[in-house]
mmCIF file of C-alpha atoms in Angstrom:
data_model
loop_
_atom_site.group_PDB
_atom_site.id
_atom_site.type_symbol
_atom_site.label_atom_id
_atom_site.label_comp_id
_atom_site.label_asym_id
_atom_site.label_seq_id
_atom_site.Cartn_x
_atom_site.Cartn_y
_atom_site.Cartn_z
ATOM 1 C CA GLY A 893 41.539 -0.290 8.329
ATOM 2 C CA GLN A 894 44.287 2.567 10.446
ATOM 3 C CA GLN A 895 46.340 1.452 12.133
ATOM 4 C CA VAL A 896 48.824 2.499 15.309
ATOM 5 C CA MET A 897 51.969 1.579 16.145
ATOM 6 C CA GLN A 898 54.954 2.655 18.877
ATOM 7 C CA ILE A 899 57.881 1.223 19.491
ATOM 8 C CA PRO A 900 59.257 0.586 21.802
ATOM 9 C CA GLN A 901 56.933 -1.772 23.074
ATOM 10 C CA TYR A 902 59.181 -1.692 26.397
ATOM 11 C CA GLN A 903 62.267 0.864 27.750
ATOM 12 C CA HIS A 904 64.456 0.598 30.653
ATOM 13 C CA VAL A 905 66.351 3.202 31.502
ATOM 14 C CA GLN A 906 68.663 4.389 34.438
ATOM 15 C CA GLU A 907 67.157 8.234 35.991
ATOM 16 C CA GLY A 908 68.687 10.457 34.196
ATOM 17 C CA GLU A 909 69.038 9.353 30.962
ATOM 18 C CA ASP A 910 66.778 10.466 28.239
ATOM 19 C CA PHE A 911 64.056 8.647 27.135
ATOM 20 C CA THR A 912 61.940 8.161 23.051
ATOM 21 C CA THR A 913 59.420 6.526 21.901
ATOM 22 C CA TYR A 914 58.029 7.000 18.269
ATOM 23 C CA CYS A 915 54.384 6.558 17.120
ATOM 24 C CA ASN A 916 53.596 5.538 13.260
ATOM 25 C CA SER A 917 50.344 5.792 11.429
ATOM 26 C CA SER A 918 49.124 3.801 8.246
ATOM 27 C CA THR A 919 46.950 6.625 7.352
ATOM 28 C CA THR A 920 47.428 10.538 6.689
ATOM 29 C CA LEU A 921 46.337 11.936 10.564
ATOM 30 C CA SER A 922 44.178 14.938 11.045
ATOM 31 C CA ASN A 923 45.585 15.325 15.116
ATOM 32 C CA ILE A 924 47.408 13.000 17.200
ATOM 33 C CA GLN A 925 47.345 13.235 21.292
ATOM 34 C CA TRP A 926 49.564 11.830 23.260
ATOM 35 C CA TYR A 927 48.485 9.740 27.190
ATOM 36 C CA LYS A 928 50.379 8.589 30.099
ATOM 37 C CA GLN A 929 49.092 5.629 31.986
ATOM 38 C CA ARG A 930 50.650 4.713 35.293
ATOM 39 C CA PRO A 931 50.051 0.892 36.890
ATOM 40 C CA GLY A 932 47.215 0.877 37.837
ATOM 41 C CA GLY A 933 45.651 3.723 36.282
ATOM 42 C CA HIS A 934 43.939 5.635 33.667
ATOM 43 C CA PRO A 935 45.164 7.415 30.705
ATOM 44 C CA VAL A 936 45.693 10.721 31.513
ATOM 45 C CA PHE A 937 46.053 13.612 28.323
ATOM 46 C CA LEU A 938 49.563 15.183 27.505
ATOM 47 C CA ILE A 939 49.314 17.102 24.594
ATOM 48 C CA GLN A 940 47.578 17.453 21.325
ATOM 49 C CA LEU A 941 49.701 18.226 17.776
ATOM 50 C CA VAL A 942 47.562 19.244 14.357
ATOM 51 C CA LYS A 943 49.924 21.166 12.557
ATOM 52 C CA SER A 944 52.631 19.522 10.456
ATOM 53 C CA GLY A 945 56.223 19.593 11.666
ATOM 54 C CA GLU A 946 54.880 20.873 14.806
ATOM 55 C CA VAL A 947 56.446 20.573 17.810
ATOM 56 C CA LYS A 948 55.675 21.764 21.292
ATOM 57 C CA LYS A 949 57.110 21.397 24.594
ATOM 58 C CA GLN A 950 56.195 21.135 27.998
ATOM 59 C CA LYS A 951 59.051 21.130 31.010
ATOM 60 C CA ARG A 952 61.085 18.131 30.094
ATOM 61 C CA LEU A 953 58.633 16.320 27.420
ATOM 62 C CA THR A 954 59.576 17.026 23.901
ATOM 63 C CA PHE A 955 56.495 16.028 20.911
ATOM 64 C CA GLN A 956 56.890 16.286 17.290
ATOM 65 C CA PHE A 957 54.445 15.928 14.586
ATOM 66 C CA GLY A 958 55.738 14.750 11.649
ATOM 67 C CA GLU A 959 55.708 16.978 8.473
ATOM 68 C CA ALA A 960 53.170 13.794 6.600
ATOM 69 C CA LYS A 961 51.142 13.299 9.854
ATOM 70 C CA LYS A 962 52.006 10.105 9.918
ATOM 71 C CA ASN A 963 53.952 10.419 12.650
ATOM 72 C CA SER A 964 55.123 11.121 15.918
ATOM 73 C CA SER A 965 57.838 10.820 18.685
ATOM 74 C CA LEU A 966 57.886 11.847 22.114
ATOM 75 C CA HIS A 967 60.943 12.743 23.894
ATOM 76 C CA ILE A 968 62.121 12.718 27.667
ATOM 77 C CA THR A 969 65.082 14.658 28.716
ATOM 78 C CA ALA A 970 66.991 13.140 32.073
ATOM 79 C CA THR A 971 64.446 10.871 33.007
ATOM 80 C CA GLN A 972 63.076 10.416 36.901
ATOM 81 C CA THR A 973 60.740 7.962 38.667
ATOM 82 C CA THR A 974 58.022 9.655 38.092
ATOM 83 C CA ASP A 975 57.648 9.431 34.735
ATOM 84 C CA VAL A 976 57.185 5.637 35.153
ATOM 85 C CA GLY A 977 54.559 4.412 33.027
ATOM 86 C CA THR A 978 52.784 3.613 29.768
ATOM 87 C CA TYR A 979 52.974 6.268 26.583
ATOM 88 C CA PHE A 980 50.283 6.352 24.373
ATOM 89 C CA CYS A 981 49.541 7.773 21.131
ATOM 90 C CA ALA A 982 45.841 8.249 19.845
ATOM 91 C CA GLY A 983 45.632 9.418 16.025
ATOM 92 C CA ARG A 984 42.824 10.524 14.181
ATOM 93 C CA SER A 985 42.660 10.209 10.489
ATOM 94 C CA ASN A 986 40.663 12.885 7.854
ATOM 95 C CA TYR A 987 37.841 11.006 7.477
ATOM 96 C CA GLY A 988 36.818 10.047 11.133
ATOM 97 C CA GLN A 989 35.746 11.155 13.948
ATOM 98 C CA ASN A 990 37.304 8.059 16.480
ATOM 99 C CA PHE A 991 40.739 8.016 17.840
ATOM 100 C CA VAL A 992 43.184 4.797 17.493
ATOM 101 C CA PHE A 993 45.498 4.377 20.043
ATOM 102 C CA GLY A 994 48.857 2.971 19.854
ATOM 103 C CA PRO A 995 49.886 -0.323 21.483
ATOM 104 C CA GLY A 996 52.056 1.762 23.869
ATOM 105 C CA THR A 997 55.808 2.177 25.019
ATOM 106 C CA ARG A 998 56.367 1.145 29.485
ATOM 107 C CA LEU A 999 58.767 3.056 30.358
ATOM 108 C CA SER A 1000 60.910 2.023 33.172
ATOM 109 C CA VAL A 1001 63.104 4.121 35.576
ATOM 110 C CA LEU A 1002 65.644 2.671 37.882
ATOM 111 C CA PRO A 1003 66.454 5.249 40.100
ATOM 112 C CA GLY B 913 35.740 19.358 40.050
ATOM 113 C CA ALA B 914 33.631 15.839 39.569
ATOM 114 C CA GLY B 915 36.104 14.078 36.613
ATOM 115 C CA VAL B 916 34.062 11.131 34.748
ATOM 116 C CA SER B 917 32.906 8.659 36.851
ATOM 117 C CA GLN B 918 32.037 4.817 35.948
ATOM 118 C CA THR B 919 30.396 2.169 38.052
ATOM 119 C CA PRO B 920 30.491 -0.233 38.958
ATOM 120 C CA SER B 921 33.937 -0.201 39.031
ATOM 121 C CA ASN B 922 34.707 -4.549 38.722
ATOM 122 C CA LYS B 923 31.453 -6.704 37.617
ATOM 123 C CA VAL B 924 31.615 -10.379 37.907
ATOM 124 C CA THR B 925 29.529 -12.181 35.728
ATOM 125 C CA GLU B 926 28.700 -15.929 34.345
ATOM 126 C CA LYS B 927 28.959 -16.693 30.297
ATOM 127 C CA GLY B 928 25.856 -15.600 28.210
ATOM 128 C CA LYS B 929 24.539 -13.057 31.436
ATOM 129 C CA TYR B 930 23.657 -9.742 30.214
ATOM 130 C CA VAL B 931 26.121 -6.610 31.795
ATOM 131 C CA GLU B 932 25.026 -2.672 32.004
ATOM 132 C CA LEU B 933 27.829 -0.378 32.126
ATOM 133 C CA ARG B 934 27.444 3.277 33.466
ATOM 134 C CA CYS B 935 29.680 6.154 32.576
ATOM 135 C CA ASP B 936 28.776 9.783 34.311
ATOM 136 C CA PRO B 937 30.509 12.845 32.063
ATOM 137 C CA ILE B 938 32.066 16.026 33.307
ATOM 138 C CA SER B 939 29.324 18.131 33.169
ATOM 139 C CA GLY B 940 28.746 20.195 30.441
ATOM 140 C CA HIS B 941 31.186 17.779 27.898
ATOM 141 C CA THR B 942 29.072 16.930 24.917
ATOM 142 C CA ALA B 943 31.323 14.297 23.551
ATOM 143 C CA LEU B 944 31.427 10.962 24.810
ATOM 144 C CA TYR B 945 33.651 7.666 24.424
ATOM 145 C CA TRP B 946 33.955 4.374 25.412
ATOM 146 C CA TYR B 947 37.206 2.238 24.798
ATOM 147 C CA ARG B 948 38.032 -1.028 26.262
ATOM 148 C CA GLN B 949 41.409 -2.465 27.280
ATOM 149 C CA SER B 950 43.187 -5.266 27.574
ATOM 150 C CA LEU B 951 46.310 -6.295 29.562
ATOM 151 C CA GLY B 952 48.949 -4.443 27.798
ATOM 152 C CA GLN B 953 46.941 -3.278 25.618
ATOM 153 C CA GLY B 954 45.899 0.034 24.315
ATOM 154 C CA PRO B 955 42.332 1.199 24.529
ATOM 155 C CA GLU B 956 40.668 -0.119 22.015
ATOM 156 C CA PHE B 957 37.725 2.197 20.260
ATOM 157 C CA LEU B 958 34.687 1.278 20.361
ATOM 158 C CA ILE B 959 31.157 3.560 20.407
ATOM 159 C CA TYR B 960 31.815 7.943 19.521
ATOM 160 C CA PHE B 961 28.833 10.248 20.788
ATOM 161 C CA GLN B 962 27.621 13.681 20.493
ATOM 162 C CA GLY B 963 25.176 14.660 22.212
ATOM 163 C CA THR B 964 22.147 11.809 22.047
ATOM 164 C CA GLY B 965 23.589 10.354 18.871
ATOM 165 C CA ALA B 966 26.204 7.772 18.014
ATOM 166 C CA ALA B 967 28.452 9.718 16.154
ATOM 167 C CA ASP B 968 30.436 6.868 15.134
ATOM 168 C CA ASP B 969 29.593 2.787 15.831
ATOM 169 C CA SER B 970 32.603 1.116 13.952
ATOM 170 C CA GLY B 971 34.473 0.215 17.036
ATOM 171 C CA LEU B 972 31.544 -2.266 18.314
ATOM 172 C CA PRO B 973 32.765 -5.511 18.070
ATOM 173 C CA ASN B 974 29.403 -7.370 17.132
ATOM 174 C CA ASP B 975 25.576 -6.475 17.674
ATOM 175 C CA ARG B 976 25.796 -8.054 21.190
ATOM 176 C CA PHE B 977 26.871 -4.769 22.291
ATOM 177 C CA PHE B 978 25.069 -1.397 22.343
ATOM 178 C CA ALA B 979 25.495 2.233 23.651
ATOM 179 C CA VAL B 980 22.610 5.083 24.597
ATOM 180 C CA ARG B 981 23.331 8.550 25.743
ATOM 181 C CA PRO B 982 19.182 9.737 26.272
ATOM 182 C CA GLU B 983 19.594 12.730 27.696
ATOM 183 C CA GLY B 984 23.566 13.782 26.182
ATOM 184 C CA SER B 985 24.527 13.045 29.101
ATOM 185 C CA VAL B 986 25.306 9.299 31.687
ATOM 186 C CA SER B 987 25.139 6.683 28.980
ATOM 187 C CA THR B 988 25.611 2.528 29.383
ATOM 188 C CA LEU B 989 26.850 0.585 27.622
ATOM 189 C CA LYS B 990 25.079 -2.765 26.920
ATOM 190 C CA ILE B 991 26.876 -6.640 26.252
ATOM 191 C CA GLN B 992 24.511 -9.303 25.871
ATOM 192 C CA ARG B 993 24.812 -12.985 25.881
ATOM 193 C CA THR B 994 28.617 -11.882 27.823
ATOM 194 C CA GLU B 995 31.443 -14.435 26.366
ATOM 195 C CA ARG B 996 35.078 -15.390 27.983
ATOM 196 C CA GLY B 997 36.922 -12.903 25.173
ATOM 197 C CA ASP B 998 34.597 -9.834 26.665
ATOM 198 C CA SER B 999 36.770 -9.523 29.547
ATOM 199 C CA ALA B 1000 38.383 -5.983 29.774
ATOM 200 C CA VAL B 1001 38.496 -2.617 31.229
ATOM 201 C CA TYR B 1002 35.570 -0.178 29.555
ATOM 202 C CA LEU B 1003 37.009 2.883 29.622
ATOM 203 C CA CYS B 1004 34.735 5.867 29.338
ATOM 204 C CA ALA B 1005 36.307 9.633 28.190
ATOM 205 C CA SER B 1006 34.365 12.524 27.947
ATOM 206 C CA SER B 1007 35.000 16.295 26.043
ATOM 207 C CA PHE B 1008 33.704 19.517 26.563
ATOM 208 C CA GLY B 1009 34.234 19.308 21.907
ATOM 209 C CA GLY B 1010 34.298 17.489 19.531
ATOM 210 C CA ALA B 1011 37.560 14.908 18.348
ATOM 211 C CA ASN B 1012 39.876 18.223 18.481
ATOM 212 C CA TYR B 1013 39.843 18.666 22.412
ATOM 213 C CA GLU B 1014 41.338 16.370 25.478
ATOM 214 C CA GLN B 1015 39.803 13.420 26.373
ATOM 215 C CA PHE B 1016 38.647 12.773 29.782
ATOM 216 C CA PHE B 1017 39.467 9.420 31.067
ATOM 217 C CA GLY B 1018 37.086 7.830 33.809
ATOM 218 C CA PRO B 1019 39.049 4.827 35.785
ATOM 219 C CA GLY B 1020 37.224 2.291 34.093
ATOM 220 C CA THR B 1021 35.093 -0.990 34.523
ATOM 221 C CA ARG B 1022 36.975 -4.335 35.028
ATOM 222 C CA LEU B 1023 34.489 -6.611 33.655
ATOM 223 C CA THR B 1024 35.229 -10.728 33.898
ATOM 224 C CA VAL B 1025 33.464 -12.985 32.721
ATOM 225 C CA LEU B 1026 33.482 -16.941 34.026
#
């Protein structure tokens, strides 16, 4: 079945440094969503990407969808302590209605 | 406005018992998802409803798990003969339409099977 991987598993950065997490799917995706989960909280939607090669920005966050629609990335510029949490990608294949979540990248930001 | 709510927030049960977990989606949302999340893992898909019907139940691990959404709003996840391996946080999410819409997650029910 469809598998979604994310790297790195953990990332520790100093406040102000940049951060990137990568998401790879074993199958071509119809669309991909990104979520953030704070410690003790539930996943909160960040963005959805649909088109091949799509790039979307939200303030300091930049999301990319690969040309082959099998990979995606999230880049955070100049991290802040409020960015702490686990970032998940969730991909939907062309053949299903369900989303497969990656294992997440846990970001720690040291002040 | 009200978000997705789930009850109970915590449930402790003994191995072999039956449990029901409830999800109240955002009003007007036709799609409803159930996931379970173990510590340090991403949410694992269980079942997806579009309206009253289960559009995709491929994630239910075995026939001990069953979910209903009889009126297209509230959903109940039912687990029979619980096992220790069923311990996890069970998350419910709803969305306005189908799979091209953002999912709004509830706070989850933490199930512990002793």
